[in-house]
């Protein structure tokens, strides 16, 4: 189904009333939830509650299960890394279903992103990754993420957050590789957004002085006689005879 901008908001507004209280896991909500998930993908929107509620309803109503919707939910949860939504979503999929080849492909992609292996991700996204045991059909990855509006941009934002928390300075060329080969305008945009400073004529970006953010903590532990009484009582006394 194709949705115009604003369809997600209309669907979500209706669902917010339908999935409250004891009615939350009513099987009659499945169709509307699936439509909302599709709208999330096409309109670059996200709602954690709707995503997880849909997966839980599939658990409770196996006859309603739709793998394409589950795949879309997993892909959408990857767009909010480093949040825990992807891990939560995996826990709500039955073991017998999660081993399907299509879902395993998404899970393998998730493993790449969770490990922050952005170089591998961009090779997969661009169809440049060679087939191996993990990705026997790597060309399928590009087809998977294409319908998810804003997926690659979400990965770039995630990569920027990782850079901000792990680097003090980074070569511009290395940053460009981590972001999938973005142009100078995009580098400047991310630099403004995350507060990075260009140095050495722009060849290096200063990220942050993490040493200055480390806070020491003093632990003051006070022991009373009562705390050590049991230890003293039960400690054998050795007599040394000279």
Coordinates of C-alpha atoms in Angstrom, one line a residue:
X1 CA 0.0 0.0 0.0
X2 CA 1.2 3.5 -0.7
X3 CA 0.6 6.3 1.8
X4 CA 0.8 10.0 1.5
X5 CA 2.4 12.2 4.2
X6 CA 0.2 12.5 7.2
X7 CA -1.4 9.0 6.9
X8 CA 0.8 7.8 9.7
X9 CA -0.5 10.5 12.1
X10 CA -4.1 9.6 11.2
X11 CA -3.5 5.9 11.8
X12 CA -1.6 6.5 15.0
X13 CA -4.3 8.7 16.4
X14 CA -6.9 6.0 15.8
X15 CA -4.6 3.3 17.3
X16 CA -3.8 5.3 20.4
X17 CA -7.5 4.9 21.3
X18 CA -7.7 1.3 20.3
X19 CA -4.7 -0.2 22.1
X20 CA -5.3 1.2 25.6
X21 CA -5.9 -1.0 28.7
X22 CA -7.4 -4.4 28.2
X23 CA -8.0 -3.8 24.5
X24 CA -4.3 -3.4 23.8
X25 CA -3.9 -7.0 22.4
X26 CA -7.3 -7.3 20.7
X27 CA -6.7 -9.3 17.5
X28 CA -9.0 -6.9 15.6
X29 CA -6.2 -4.3 15.9
X30 CA -3.8 -6.3 13.8
X31 CA -4.8 -5.0 10.4
X32 CA -4.7 -1.3 11.5
X33 CA -1.3 -1.9 13.2
X34 CA 0.1 -3.4 10.0
X35 CA -1.1 -0.4 8.1
X36 CA 0.6 1.9 10.6
X37 CA 3.9 -0.1 10.4
X38 CA 3.8 0.3 6.6
X39 CA 3.2 4.0 7.0
X40 CA 6.1 4.3 9.4
X41 CA 8.4 2.8 6.7
X42 CA 7.2 5.0 3.8
X43 CA 7.0 8.2 5.8
X44 CA 10.2 7.9 7.8
X45 CA 8.3 7.9 11.1
X46 CA 8.6 5.7 14.1
X47 CA 6.6 4.6 17.2
X48 CA 8.1 2.1 19.5
X49 CA 4.8 1.2 21.2
X50 CA 3.1 0.4 17.9
X51 CA 6.1 -1.7 16.7
X52 CA 6.3 -3.8 19.9
X53 CA 2.5 -4.1 20.3
X54 CA 2.3 -5.6 16.7
X55 CA 4.9 -8.2 17.5
X56 CA 3.2 -9.1 20.8
X57 CA -0.1 -9.6 19.0
X58 CA 1.6 -11.9 16.5
X59 CA 2.8 -14.0 19.5
X60 CA -0.7 -14.2 20.9
X61 CA -2.3 -14.8 17.5
X62 CA -0.1 -16.9 15.4
X63 CA -2.7 -17.1 12.6
X64 CA -2.3 -13.3 12.1
X65 CA 1.4 -13.4 11.7
X66 CA 2.9 -11.5 8.7
X67 CA 6.6 -11.9 8.1
X68 CA 6.9 -8.8 5.8
X69 CA 5.5 -6.6 8.7
X70 CA 7.9 -8.2 11.1
X71 CA 10.8 -7.6 8.7
X72 CA 9.8 -3.9 8.4
X73 CA 9.6 -3.6 12.2
X74 CA 13.1 -5.0 12.7
X75 CA 14.5 -2.6 10.1
X76 CA 12.7 0.3 11.6
X77 CA 14.1 -0.5 15.1
X78 CA 17.6 -0.4 13.5
X79 CA 17.0 3.3 12.6
X80 CA 16.9 4.2 16.3
X81 CA 20.2 2.6 17.3
X82 CA 21.8 2.8 19.8
X83 CA 18.4 2.4 21.4
X84 CA 17.4 -1.1 22.7
X85 CA 14.4 -1.4 20.4
X86 CA 16.0 -3.9 18.1
X87 CA 17.0 -6.2 20.9
X88 CA 13.4 -5.9 22.4
X89 CA 11.9 -6.7 19.0
X90 CA 14.0 -9.9 18.6
X91 CA 12.7 -11.1 22.0
X92 CA 9.1 -10.8 20.8
X93 CA 9.6 -13.1 17.8
X94 CA 9.1 -16.9 18.3
X95 CA 12.2 -19.0 17.8
X96 CA 10.5 -21.1 15.2
X97 CA 9.9 -18.0 13.0
X98 CA 13.0 -16.0 13.7
X99 CA 15.1 -18.6 11.9
X100 CA 13.5 -17.9 8.5
X101 CA 16.1 -16.9 5.8
X102 CA 14.6 -13.5 5.3
X103 CA 14.5 -12.5 9.0
X104 CA 18.0 -14.0 9.5
X105 CA 19.3 -11.6 6.8
X106 CA 17.9 -8.6 8.8
X107 CA 19.3 -10.0 12.0
X108 CA 22.8 -10.3 10.4
X109 CA 22.5 -6.7 9.2
X110 CA 21.5 -5.7 12.7
X111 CA 24.6 -7.5 14.0
X112 CA 26.8 -5.5 11.7
X113 CA 25.3 -2.2 12.9
X114 CA 25.3 -3.1 16.6
X115 CA 29.0 -3.8 16.3
X116 CA 29.4 -0.4 14.6
X117 CA 31.0 -2.0 11.5
X118 CA 30.0 0.8 9.3
X119 CA 32.5 0.0 6.6
X120 CA 30.8 -3.4 6.0
X121 CA 27.3 -1.8 6.1
X122 CA 28.1 0.7 3.4
X123 CA 29.6 -2.1 1.2
X124 CA 26.4 -4.0 1.7
X125 CA 24.2 -1.0 1.0
X126 CA 26.1 -0.3 -2.2
X127 CA 26.2 -3.9 -3.4
X128 CA 30.0 -4.1 -3.1
X129 CA 30.2 -6.8 -0.4
X130 CA 31.3 -10.3 -1.6
X131 CA 29.1 -13.3 -0.6
X132 CA 30.3 -15.2 2.5
X133 CA 28.8 -17.5 5.1
X134 CA 26.9 -14.7 6.8
X135 CA 25.7 -12.9 3.7
X136 CA 25.2 -15.5 1.0
X137 CA 23.1 -13.1 -1.1
X138 CA 24.5 -9.7 -0.1
X139 CA 22.7 -7.9 -2.9
X140 CA 19.5 -8.5 -1.0
X141 CA 20.5 -6.1 1.7
X142 CA 20.1 -3.1 -0.6
X143 CA 16.6 -4.3 -1.7
X144 CA 15.6 -4.7 2.0
X145 CA 16.5 -1.2 3.1
X146 CA 15.4 0.6 0.0
X147 CA 11.6 0.7 1.0
X148 CA 12.6 2.1 4.5
X149 CA 12.6 5.8 4.0
X150 CA 15.5 7.5 5.7
X151 CA 17.3 4.3 6.6
X152 CA 20.8 5.3 5.4
X153 CA 20.5 8.8 7.0
X154 CA 19.6 7.1 10.3
X155 CA 22.7 5.0 10.0
X156 CA 24.8 8.1 9.4
X157 CA 23.4 9.8 12.4
X158 CA 24.1 6.7 14.5
X159 CA 27.7 6.7 13.1
X160 CA 28.0 10.3 14.1
X161 CA 26.9 9.5 17.6
X162 CA 29.5 6.7 17.9
X163 CA 32.2 9.1 16.6
X164 CA 31.2 11.7 19.1
X165 CA 31.5 9.3 22.0
X166 CA 34.7 7.4 20.9
X167 CA 36.9 9.8 19.0
X168 CA 38.8 12.9 20.2
X169 CA 40.0 13.7 16.7
X170 CA 39.3 12.0 13.4
X171 CA 40.7 12.3 9.9
X172 CA 38.2 13.8 7.6
X173 CA 38.8 11.0 5.1
X174 CA 38.1 8.4 7.7
X175 CA 34.9 10.2 8.8
X176 CA 33.7 10.3 5.2
X177 CA 34.2 6.5 4.9
X178 CA 32.3 5.9 8.1
X179 CA 29.4 8.0 6.7
X180 CA 29.3 6.2 3.4
X181 CA 31.1 8.6 1.2
X182 CA 29.2 11.9 2.0
X183 CA 30.2 15.1 0.3
X184 CA 31.7 18.2 2.0
X185 CA 28.3 19.8 2.5
X186 CA 27.1 16.8 4.5
X187 CA 30.3 16.8 6.6
X188 CA 29.8 20.4 7.4
X189 CA 26.2 19.7 8.3
X190 CA 27.0 16.9 10.7
X191 CA 29.9 19.0 12.2
X192 CA 27.4 21.8 13.0
X193 CA 24.9 19.3 14.4
X194 CA 27.3 17.5 16.7
X195 CA 29.6 20.4 17.5
X196 CA 32.8 19.2 15.7
X197 CA 35.5 21.7 14.8
X198 CA 37.6 21.5 11.6
X199 CA 41.4 21.8 12.1
X200 CA 44.5 21.6 10.0
X201 CA 42.8 23.1 7.1
X202 CA 39.8 20.8 7.4
X203 CA 41.9 17.6 7.1
X204 CA 41.1 16.7 10.7
X205 CA 38.0 17.2 12.8
X206 CA 38.2 17.8 16.5
X207 CA 35.4 15.9 18.2
X208 CA 35.8 16.4 21.9
X209 CA 38.2 16.3 24.8
X210 CA 36.9 13.2 26.5
X211 CA 39.6 13.5 29.3
X212 CA 37.9 16.7 30.5
X213 CA 34.5 14.9 30.9
X214 CA 35.8 12.1 33.1
X215 CA 34.8 12.7 36.6
X216 CA 36.6 11.1 39.5
X217 CA 34.6 9.6 42.3
X218 CA 35.7 9.1 45.9
X219 CA 34.2 6.1 47.7
X220 CA 34.0 6.7 51.4
X221 CA 33.3 3.4 53.2
X222 CA 33.1 3.4 57.0
X223 CA 33.4 0.2 59.0
X224 CA 32.1 -0.1 62.6
X225 CA 33.1 -2.8 65.0
X226 CA 29.7 -4.5 64.3
X227 CA 30.7 -4.9 60.7
X228 CA 33.8 -6.8 61.4
X229 CA 32.7 -8.6 64.6
X230 CA 31.6 -11.8 62.8
X231 CA 34.9 -11.9 60.9
X232 CA 37.0 -11.6 64.0
X233 CA 35.0 -14.2 65.9
X234 CA 35.2 -16.8 63.2
X235 CA 38.8 -16.2 62.3
X236 CA 41.1 -18.9 63.8
X237 CA 44.0 -17.7 65.9
X238 CA 47.3 -19.2 65.1
X239 CA 49.8 -19.4 67.9
X240 CA 53.4 -19.2 66.9
X241 CA 55.9 -20.9 69.3
X242 CA 59.3 -19.6 69.1

